[in-house]
């Protein structure tokens, strides 16, 4: 499907050559000879995989005093240093040892695309095993948000989403997610801004990569490091009910966004196949529980598709189902994906739908996706690099209120 002319790509490319995120050690690609010095499963460990306590244990294990972990964490997460060489208060041999054991560049920046009058930056990274992932930095007047990927591909396979088309290749590690946040923090700083929010709305389903996602939250939340408040972190899910329940018991009170897209099982079964396992009633019950346990409002994402889920009757059913919940609805006009048969409704339809929800007392916003044109372009980028069909691209980058 060709986007309407007004949405034609307008990005400019700022970094075509392959550049490392960090100037520190690069990880050895999986196919190169000899194993990396430190591996977990078949994946090399990076610095960003370690919590503060794990770094302390690592330092103790190599005979270093306890205060070293604080020094290194500060260099990496406060000074945003990307190379051990610059850590001037560490002995030279320790710097060399750390560079070999805990490299600082698990991802290699391959391209950066800029759009929306230089307010949206889409980064394409290559992983150690030659895969590509995408991260989006969105600058707003009062905040700067990074949209992070948690998987390469996705197993859920929503009918309208490009990420799910090729299925799941693999989970990202906590370190690969933290590295995206660090790179965005650094990029925002270069642009004179401070990164304020993290949304797990890139490629993949975070609650199907639960342990790594939670570890990433722990690492970026640590006040000795990036100090990203849990309330500034949003986990978006297509509705993995047991994990929503588990999340409500976690110490981190992150924001929960639930991708609903239809208020009834018949349609949601088709749009979000996970609904066959966890139907709408069970999903909404888990959301109620999340609200009760955390006292936090849940956001419902609703991708509006012409003739599919955008009519007035559907708005009324949705309003009835959500009426007693402490929630907020984000209507996201669909970002059309090549070869998928879904279209964006007319603005008037979207406005009418929003009005019905608001009149039923449900706080509702309409959110046009940032960088819509580069979402499409990144599919092309990833295809170029991975030799995959044009269809394989990131989910639409979106952000919460
Ligand atoms: N897997 C998680 C998070 C990543 S997708 C989830 O599904 O919630 C982030 C958001 O982008 C979700 O709300 C998803 O439904 C939405 N999305 C995916 N493809 C889209 C498209 N083509 N147009 C608009 N929103 C889309
Ligand atoms: Fe996966 Fe989310 Fe895309 Fe569905 S919308 S296929 S859950 S990334």
Short mmCIF file of C-alpha atoms and ligand atoms in Angstrom, two decimals:
data_model
loop_
_atom_site.label_atom_id
_atom_site.label_comp_id
_atom_site.label_asym_id
_atom_site.label_seq_id
_atom_site.Cartn_x
_atom_site.Cartn_y
_atom_site.Cartn_z
CA UNK A 1 0.00 0.00 0.00
CA UNK A 2 1.41 3.40 -0.97
CA UNK A 3 1.12 6.04 1.74
CA UNK A 4 -0.91 9.11 0.85
CA UNK A 5 1.21 11.89 -0.69
CA UNK A 6 1.16 13.97 2.48
CA UNK A 7 2.87 11.11 4.27
CA UNK A 8 5.55 10.54 1.67
CA UNK A 9 9.00 9.97 3.13
CA UNK A 10 10.85 13.16 4.00
CA UNK A 11 13.67 11.76 6.07
CA UNK A 12 17.26 12.60 5.67
CA UNK A 13 19.95 10.12 6.30
CA UNK A 14 22.72 11.27 8.60
CA UNK A 15 24.93 8.25 9.04
CA UNK A 16 25.07 5.89 6.10
CA UNK A 17 28.36 4.17 6.88
CA UNK A 18 28.56 1.50 9.51
CA UNK A 19 29.55 3.17 12.75
CA UNK A 20 29.98 1.65 16.18
CA UNK A 21 27.71 3.05 18.92
CA UNK A 22 30.70 3.17 21.13
CA UNK A 23 34.31 3.47 20.32
CA UNK A 24 35.10 0.70 22.84
CA UNK A 25 35.48 -2.95 21.98
CA UNK A 26 33.19 -4.38 19.37
CA UNK A 27 31.69 -7.77 19.98
CA UNK A 28 32.90 -10.62 17.87
CA UNK A 29 30.26 -11.67 15.33
CA UNK A 30 28.99 -15.20 15.97
CA UNK A 31 30.52 -16.60 12.80
CA UNK A 32 34.05 -15.26 13.33
CA UNK A 33 36.65 -17.69 14.64
CA UNK A 34 37.19 -18.13 18.35
CA UNK A 35 34.62 -17.59 21.09
CA UNK A 36 34.26 -14.15 22.69
CA UNK A 37 35.85 -14.03 26.13
CA UNK A 38 32.61 -14.15 28.04
CA UNK A 39 29.43 -15.75 26.78
CA UNK A 40 26.01 -16.47 28.13
CA UNK A 41 24.44 -19.24 26.14
CA UNK A 42 25.59 -18.42 22.62
CA UNK A 43 25.34 -14.69 23.21
CA UNK A 44 28.31 -12.54 24.25
CA UNK A 45 27.87 -10.74 27.53
CA UNK A 46 28.27 -6.97 27.48
CA UNK A 47 28.71 -4.43 30.26
CA UNK A 48 25.06 -3.43 29.92
CA UNK A 49 23.91 -6.91 30.91
CA UNK A 50 25.12 -6.39 34.48
CA UNK A 51 23.19 -4.95 37.39
CA UNK A 52 25.23 -2.91 39.86
CA UNK A 53 25.38 -5.90 42.20
CA UNK A 54 26.60 -8.15 39.40
CA UNK A 55 29.29 -5.63 38.53
CA UNK A 56 30.34 -5.53 42.20
CA UNK A 57 30.59 -9.32 42.17
CA UNK A 58 32.58 -9.21 38.93
CA UNK A 59 35.00 -6.66 40.44
CA UNK A 60 35.35 -8.72 43.62
CA UNK A 61 36.03 -11.78 41.49
CA UNK A 62 38.98 -10.11 39.83
CA UNK A 63 40.36 -8.80 43.11
CA UNK A 64 39.18 -5.21 42.82
CA UNK A 65 37.98 -3.11 45.76
CA UNK A 66 34.24 -2.66 46.27
CA UNK A 67 34.23 1.02 45.20
CA UNK A 68 35.27 0.14 41.63
CA UNK A 69 31.73 -0.79 40.62
CA UNK A 70 30.53 2.70 41.57
CA UNK A 71 33.31 4.32 39.58
CA UNK A 72 32.64 2.27 36.46
CA UNK A 73 28.86 2.59 36.66
CA UNK A 74 29.28 6.34 36.94
CA UNK A 75 31.57 6.51 33.91
CA UNK A 76 29.18 4.50 31.78
CA UNK A 77 25.80 5.77 32.91
CA UNK A 78 26.49 9.30 34.22
CA UNK A 79 29.37 10.42 31.99
CA UNK A 80 28.03 8.25 29.13
CA UNK A 81 31.54 7.08 28.37
CA UNK A 82 31.70 4.54 25.59
CA UNK A 83 35.31 3.48 26.00
CA UNK A 84 37.16 2.09 29.01
CA UNK A 85 40.27 3.96 27.86
CA UNK A 86 38.78 7.24 29.10
CA UNK A 87 38.15 5.91 32.64
CA UNK A 88 41.09 7.80 34.04
CA UNK A 89 40.66 6.76 37.68
CA UNK A 90 40.98 3.03 36.84
CA UNK A 91 44.35 1.25 36.60
CA UNK A 92 45.34 0.65 32.98
CA UNK A 93 45.42 -3.14 33.32
CA UNK A 94 41.90 -3.13 34.77
CA UNK A 95 40.64 -1.09 31.81
CA UNK A 96 42.12 -3.64 29.43
CA UNK A 97 40.66 -6.51 31.42
CA UNK A 98 37.19 -4.96 31.49
CA UNK A 99 37.27 -4.17 27.78
CA UNK A 100 37.88 -7.84 27.06
CA UNK A 101 35.41 -9.26 29.59
CA UNK A 102 32.58 -6.71 29.44
CA UNK A 103 32.57 -4.89 26.09
CA UNK A 104 30.73 -1.58 25.87
CA UNK A 105 29.31 -1.90 22.36
CA UNK A 106 26.92 -4.81 21.95
CA UNK A 107 25.20 -2.97 19.08
CA UNK A 108 26.67 -1.31 16.02
CA UNK A 109 24.89 1.72 14.66
CA UNK A 110 24.34 1.13 10.97
CA UNK A 111 22.09 4.00 10.00
CA UNK A 112 20.28 6.93 11.49
CA UNK A 113 17.26 8.48 9.82
CA UNK A 114 15.91 11.86 10.85
CA UNK A 115 12.44 13.21 10.19
CA UNK A 116 9.63 15.38 11.63
CA UNK A 117 11.76 18.53 11.41
CA UNK A 118 14.59 16.82 13.25
CA UNK A 119 12.32 15.73 16.09
CA UNK A 120 12.34 11.98 15.33
CA UNK A 121 15.49 9.88 14.97
CA UNK A 122 15.32 6.28 13.89
CA UNK A 123 18.39 4.18 14.51
CA UNK A 124 19.12 0.88 12.82
CA UNK A 125 21.56 -1.30 14.77
CA UNK A 126 23.34 -4.49 13.87
CA UNK A 127 23.57 -7.11 16.59
CA UNK A 128 26.52 -9.46 17.23
CA UNK A 129 24.85 -12.16 15.14
CA UNK A 130 24.19 -9.99 12.11
CA UNK A 131 20.53 -9.18 12.84
CA UNK A 132 19.05 -5.69 12.66
CA UNK A 133 16.99 -3.89 15.25
CA UNK A 134 15.43 -0.45 15.34
CA UNK A 135 15.23 2.21 18.05
CA UNK A 136 13.39 5.52 17.75
CA UNK A 137 14.18 8.71 19.67
CA UNK A 138 11.31 11.19 19.72
CA UNK A 139 11.80 14.76 20.88
CA UNK A 140 8.81 16.66 22.25
CA UNK A 141 8.63 20.12 23.75
CA UNK A 142 8.71 18.87 27.33
CA UNK A 143 10.21 15.38 27.05
CA UNK A 144 12.39 13.07 25.00
CA UNK A 145 11.24 9.48 24.60
CA UNK A 146 13.04 6.43 23.29
CA UNK A 147 11.07 3.57 21.76
CA UNK A 148 13.03 0.37 22.46
CA UNK A 149 12.93 -3.03 20.70
CA UNK A 150 12.92 -6.14 22.89
CA UNK A 151 12.96 -8.91 20.27
CA UNK A 152 14.10 -9.54 16.72
CA UNK A 153 10.72 -10.15 15.11
CA UNK A 154 7.75 -11.23 17.21
CA UNK A 155 5.86 -14.48 17.74
CA UNK A 156 2.44 -12.89 18.28
CA UNK A 157 1.83 -12.06 14.63
CA UNK A 158 -0.79 -9.31 14.83
CA UNK A 159 -2.60 -8.97 11.52
CA UNK A 160 -1.67 -5.32 10.92
CA UNK A 161 1.91 -5.28 12.25
CA UNK A 162 5.02 -5.59 10.11
CA UNK A 163 7.23 -6.88 12.93
CA UNK A 164 5.25 -10.07 13.38
CA UNK A 165 5.27 -11.08 9.72
CA UNK A 166 8.46 -13.10 9.81
CA UNK A 167 7.82 -14.59 13.27
CA UNK A 168 10.32 -14.45 16.10
CA UNK A 169 14.04 -14.72 15.39
CA UNK A 170 15.22 -14.31 18.97
CA UNK A 171 14.86 -12.38 22.19
CA UNK A 172 17.15 -9.46 22.87
CA UNK A 173 19.21 -9.61 26.04
CA UNK A 174 18.77 -7.08 28.83
CA UNK A 175 22.10 -5.60 27.74
CA UNK A 176 20.95 -5.17 24.14
CA UNK A 177 17.93 -3.25 25.44
CA UNK A 178 19.94 -1.18 27.93
CA UNK A 179 22.40 -0.35 25.14
CA UNK A 180 19.54 1.12 23.08
CA UNK A 181 18.58 3.36 26.02
CA UNK A 182 22.18 4.44 26.65
CA UNK A 183 22.69 5.27 22.97
CA UNK A 184 19.46 7.30 22.95
CA UNK A 185 20.52 9.09 26.15
CA UNK A 186 23.81 9.97 24.49
CA UNK A 187 22.11 11.06 21.26
CA UNK A 188 19.60 13.20 23.17
CA UNK A 189 22.47 14.83 25.06
CA UNK A 190 24.25 15.62 21.79
CA UNK A 191 21.03 17.34 20.72
CA UNK A 192 20.98 19.35 23.94
CA UNK A 193 18.20 17.28 25.47
CA UNK A 194 17.74 14.90 28.37
CA UNK A 195 16.13 11.54 27.78
CA UNK A 196 13.02 11.48 30.01
CA UNK A 197 10.95 8.44 28.96
CA UNK A 198 11.42 4.88 27.80
CA UNK A 199 8.64 3.01 25.99
CA UNK A 200 8.82 -0.69 25.09
CA UNK A 201 6.95 -0.16 21.85
CA UNK A 202 9.52 -1.12 19.27
CA UNK A 203 9.95 -4.55 17.75
CA UNK A 204 8.72 -7.46 19.82
CA UNK A 205 6.50 -8.40 22.72
CA UNK A 206 8.18 -7.44 26.03
CA UNK A 207 6.08 -9.77 28.16
CA UNK A 208 7.27 -12.71 26.04
CA UNK A 209 10.81 -11.67 26.95
CA UNK A 210 9.86 -11.02 30.53
CA UNK A 211 13.02 -11.70 32.55
CA UNK A 212 15.29 -9.70 30.25
CA UNK A 213 12.81 -6.83 30.07
CA UNK A 214 12.52 -6.67 33.85
CA UNK A 215 16.29 -6.83 34.22
CA UNK A 216 16.60 -3.97 31.77
CA UNK A 217 14.11 -1.97 33.87
CA UNK A 218 16.18 -2.70 36.99
CA UNK A 219 19.40 -1.55 35.32
CA UNK A 220 18.08 1.69 33.83
CA UNK A 221 16.16 2.45 37.03
CA UNK A 222 19.25 2.20 39.28
CA UNK A 223 19.99 5.63 40.80
CA UNK A 224 23.71 4.84 40.62
CA UNK A 225 23.28 4.56 36.86
CA UNK A 226 20.78 6.13 34.45
CA UNK A 227 18.25 6.68 37.24
CA UNK A 228 15.27 6.38 34.90
CA UNK A 229 12.22 6.43 37.20
CA UNK A 230 9.87 3.46 36.82
CA UNK A 231 7.03 5.88 36.20
CA UNK A 232 8.87 7.08 33.14
CA UNK A 233 9.05 3.58 31.72
CA UNK A 234 6.13 2.08 29.77
CA UNK A 235 5.76 -1.58 28.91
CA UNK A 236 3.37 -2.19 26.04
CA UNK A 237 1.84 -5.63 25.61
CA UNK A 238 -0.51 -7.39 23.25
CA UNK A 239 -2.02 -9.10 26.30
CA UNK A 240 0.09 -11.84 27.89
CA UNK A 241 -2.30 -12.23 30.82
CA UNK A 242 -0.18 -14.24 33.29
CA UNK A 243 2.70 -11.83 32.79
CA UNK A 244 0.46 -8.81 33.38
CA UNK A 245 -0.48 -10.45 36.69
CA UNK A 246 3.19 -11.12 37.45
CA UNK A 247 4.10 -7.55 36.55
CA UNK A 248 1.57 -6.23 39.03
CA UNK A 249 3.56 -7.98 41.79
CA UNK A 250 6.94 -6.57 40.76
CA UNK A 251 8.63 -3.84 42.79
CA UNK A 252 8.87 -1.57 39.75
CA UNK A 253 5.69 0.38 39.17
CA UNK A 254 6.08 0.89 35.46
CA UNK A 255 3.30 2.16 33.20
CA UNK A 256 1.34 -0.55 31.48
CA UNK A 257 0.00 -0.04 27.96
CA UNK A 258 -2.26 -2.76 26.58
CA UNK A 259 -2.78 -3.09 22.84
CA UNK A 260 -6.50 -3.81 22.72
CA UNK A 261 -7.56 -2.87 19.15
CA UNK A 262 -11.03 -4.48 19.47
CA UNK A 263 -13.50 -4.81 22.35
CA UNK A 264 -14.81 -8.25 21.33
CA UNK A 265 -13.21 -11.66 20.92
CA UNK A 266 -14.42 -12.21 17.39
CA UNK A 267 -12.44 -9.31 15.98
CA UNK A 268 -9.58 -9.41 18.45
CA UNK A 269 -8.99 -13.10 17.67
CA UNK A 270 -8.28 -12.05 14.10
CA UNK A 271 -6.28 -8.91 14.82
CA UNK A 272 -4.23 -10.11 17.80
CA UNK A 273 -3.97 -13.93 17.65
CA UNK A 274 -2.86 -14.07 21.29
CA UNK A 275 -6.51 -13.33 22.05
CA UNK A 276 -7.35 -16.96 21.25
CA UNK A 277 -5.35 -17.86 24.35
CA UNK A 278 -6.19 -14.85 26.51
CA UNK A 279 -9.59 -13.47 25.52
CA UNK A 280 -10.77 -9.92 26.16
CA UNK A 281 -12.55 -10.68 29.46
CA UNK A 282 -9.44 -12.33 30.91
CA UNK A 283 -7.25 -9.49 29.63
CA UNK A 284 -9.44 -6.80 31.14
CA UNK A 285 -9.61 -8.73 34.43
CA UNK A 286 -5.79 -8.80 34.53
CA UNK A 287 -5.77 -5.05 33.85
CA UNK A 288 -8.22 -4.48 36.73
CA UNK A 289 -5.90 -6.45 38.94
CA UNK A 290 -2.91 -4.41 37.78
CA UNK A 291 -4.78 -1.20 38.61
CA UNK A 292 -5.87 -2.53 42.01
CA UNK A 293 -2.37 -3.72 42.97
CA UNK A 294 -0.43 -0.71 41.71
CA UNK A 295 -2.95 2.14 41.87
CA UNK A 296 -1.74 3.01 38.37
CA UNK A 297 -3.86 3.85 35.37
CA UNK A 298 -3.66 1.48 32.40
CA UNK A 299 -3.41 2.84 28.85
CA UNK A 300 -5.20 1.01 26.07
CA UNK A 301 -3.71 1.29 22.60
CA UNK A 302 -6.25 1.06 19.82
CA UNK A 303 -4.93 1.04 16.24
CA UNK A 304 -7.77 2.39 14.13
CA UNK A 305 -8.42 0.45 10.94
CA UNK A 306 -10.90 1.54 8.32
CA UNK A 307 -14.01 -0.64 8.21
CA UNK A 308 -12.55 -3.02 10.79
CA UNK A 309 -12.82 -1.45 14.23
CA UNK A 310 -13.68 2.22 13.67
CA UNK A 311 -17.50 2.37 13.64
CA UNK A 312 -19.75 4.01 16.21
CA UNK A 313 -21.25 0.76 17.47
CA UNK A 314 -17.77 -0.54 18.24
CA UNK A 315 -16.94 2.69 20.08
CA UNK A 316 -20.00 2.15 22.27
CA UNK A 317 -19.09 -1.46 23.04
CA UNK A 318 -15.56 -0.37 23.90
CA UNK A 319 -16.85 2.42 26.12
CA UNK A 320 -19.13 -0.01 27.95
CA UNK A 321 -16.29 -2.46 28.58
CA UNK A 322 -13.91 0.18 29.91
CA UNK A 323 -16.40 2.36 31.75
CA UNK A 324 -15.48 1.44 35.31
CA UNK A 325 -11.73 1.18 34.78
CA UNK A 326 -9.06 3.69 35.74
CA UNK A 327 -7.73 3.91 32.24
CA UNK A 328 -6.94 6.00 29.25
CA UNK A 329 -7.41 5.19 25.56
CA UNK A 330 -4.89 6.09 22.87
CA UNK A 331 -6.37 5.90 19.41
CA UNK A 332 -3.55 5.32 16.94
CA UNK A 333 -4.52 5.89 13.31
CA UNK A 334 -3.10 2.84 11.57
CA UNK A 335 0.29 3.11 9.96
CA UNK A 336 -0.38 1.09 6.79
CA UNK A 337 2.02 -1.74 6.05
CA UNK A 338 2.89 -2.82 2.51
CA UNK A 339 0.87 -5.84 1.35
CA UNK A 340 -1.29 -5.94 4.48
CA UNK A 341 -4.92 -5.11 3.68
CA UNK A 342 -5.56 -2.54 6.41
CA UNK A 343 -6.12 1.15 5.93
CA UNK A 344 -6.27 4.22 8.08
CA UNK A 345 -9.79 5.65 8.64
CA UNK A 346 -10.69 9.21 7.68
CA UNK A 347 -9.92 11.78 10.38
CA UNK A 348 -13.65 12.48 10.81
CA UNK A 349 -14.28 8.80 11.68
CA UNK A 350 -11.46 8.86 14.18
CA UNK A 351 -12.76 12.06 15.76
CA UNK A 352 -16.27 10.60 16.03
CA UNK A 353 -14.93 7.45 17.69
CA UNK A 354 -12.95 9.57 20.17
CA UNK A 355 -15.98 11.70 20.98
CA UNK A 356 -18.10 8.65 21.86
CA UNK A 357 -15.44 7.42 24.26
CA UNK A 358 -15.01 10.84 25.85
CA UNK A 359 -18.75 11.30 26.25
CA UNK A 360 -18.77 7.98 28.10
CA UNK A 361 -16.22 9.48 30.50
CA UNK A 362 -13.16 7.69 29.16
CA UNK A 363 -10.08 9.91 28.76
CA UNK A 364 -9.10 9.51 25.11
CA UNK A 365 -6.36 10.91 22.94
CA UNK A 366 -5.67 10.50 19.25
CA UNK A 367 -2.01 9.95 18.59
CA UNK A 368 -0.62 10.14 15.14
CA UNK A 369 2.54 8.03 15.06
CA UNK A 370 5.83 9.84 15.09
CA UNK A 371 8.16 9.22 12.23
CA UNK A 372 5.56 7.33 10.28
CA UNK A 373 7.48 7.79 7.08
CA UNK A 374 10.70 6.48 8.56
CA UNK A 375 8.94 3.45 10.01
CA UNK A 376 8.33 2.45 6.41
CA UNK A 377 11.81 3.52 5.40
CA UNK A 378 13.40 1.45 8.12
CA UNK A 379 11.68 -1.62 6.78
CA UNK A 380 13.48 -0.91 3.56
CA UNK A 381 16.71 -0.37 5.42
CA UNK A 382 16.42 -3.59 7.33
CA UNK A 383 15.52 -5.43 4.15
CA UNK A 384 18.58 -4.04 2.42
CA UNK A 385 20.83 -5.16 5.21
CA UNK A 386 19.28 -8.47 6.08
CA UNK A 387 18.27 -9.53 2.60
CA UNK A 388 14.70 -9.81 3.80
CA UNK A 389 11.58 -8.77 1.91
CA UNK A 390 10.38 -5.20 2.19
CA UNK A 391 7.59 -6.34 4.48
CA UNK A 392 9.86 -6.85 7.44
CA UNK A 393 9.93 -3.56 9.29
CA UNK A 394 9.45 -2.24 12.79
CA UNK A 395 6.16 -1.79 14.50
CA UNK A 396 4.97 1.78 14.39
CA UNK A 397 6.86 3.80 16.93
CA UNK A 398 4.36 5.18 19.37
CA UNK A 399 4.61 6.85 22.71
CA UNK A 400 2.34 7.23 25.71
CA UNK A 401 0.94 10.51 26.92
N1 LIG B 1 4.29 -6.00 21.20
C1 LIG B 1 3.87 -4.90 21.99
C2 LIG B 1 4.75 -3.68 21.86
C3 LIG B 1 5.30 -3.38 20.50
S1 LIG B 1 4.12 -2.85 19.31
C4 LIG B 1 2.43 -4.58 21.70
O1 LIG B 1 1.88 -5.11 20.75
O2 LIG B 1 1.85 -3.81 22.46
C5 LIG B 1 3.79 -1.18 19.85
C6 LIG B 1 2.43 -0.67 19.44
O3 LIG B 1 2.40 -0.46 18.02
C7 LIG B 1 1.29 -1.61 19.75
O4 LIG B 1 0.21 -0.91 20.33
C8 LIG B 1 0.92 -2.14 18.39
O5 LIG B 1 -0.38 -2.64 18.34
C9 LIG B 1 1.15 -0.92 17.54
N2 LIG B 1 1.25 -1.19 16.10
C10 LIG B 1 1.84 -2.23 15.47
N3 LIG B 1 1.71 -2.11 14.14
C11 LIG B 1 1.03 -0.98 13.91
C12 LIG B 1 0.59 -0.32 12.74
N4 LIG B 1 0.83 -0.80 11.53
N5 LIG B 1 -0.09 0.86 12.89
C13 LIG B 1 -0.34 1.36 14.12
N6 LIG B 1 0.06 0.79 15.27
C14 LIG B 1 0.72 -0.38 15.16
FE1 LIG B 2 4.23 -8.36 18.10
FE2 LIG B 2 3.25 -6.06 19.13
FE3 LIG B 2 3.58 -6.38 16.45
FE4 LIG B 2 1.66 -7.71 17.72
S1 LIG B 2 1.83 -5.48 17.51
S2 LIG B 2 3.08 -8.57 16.19
S3 LIG B 2 2.63 -8.15 19.67
S4 LIG B 2 5.19 -6.33 17.99
#
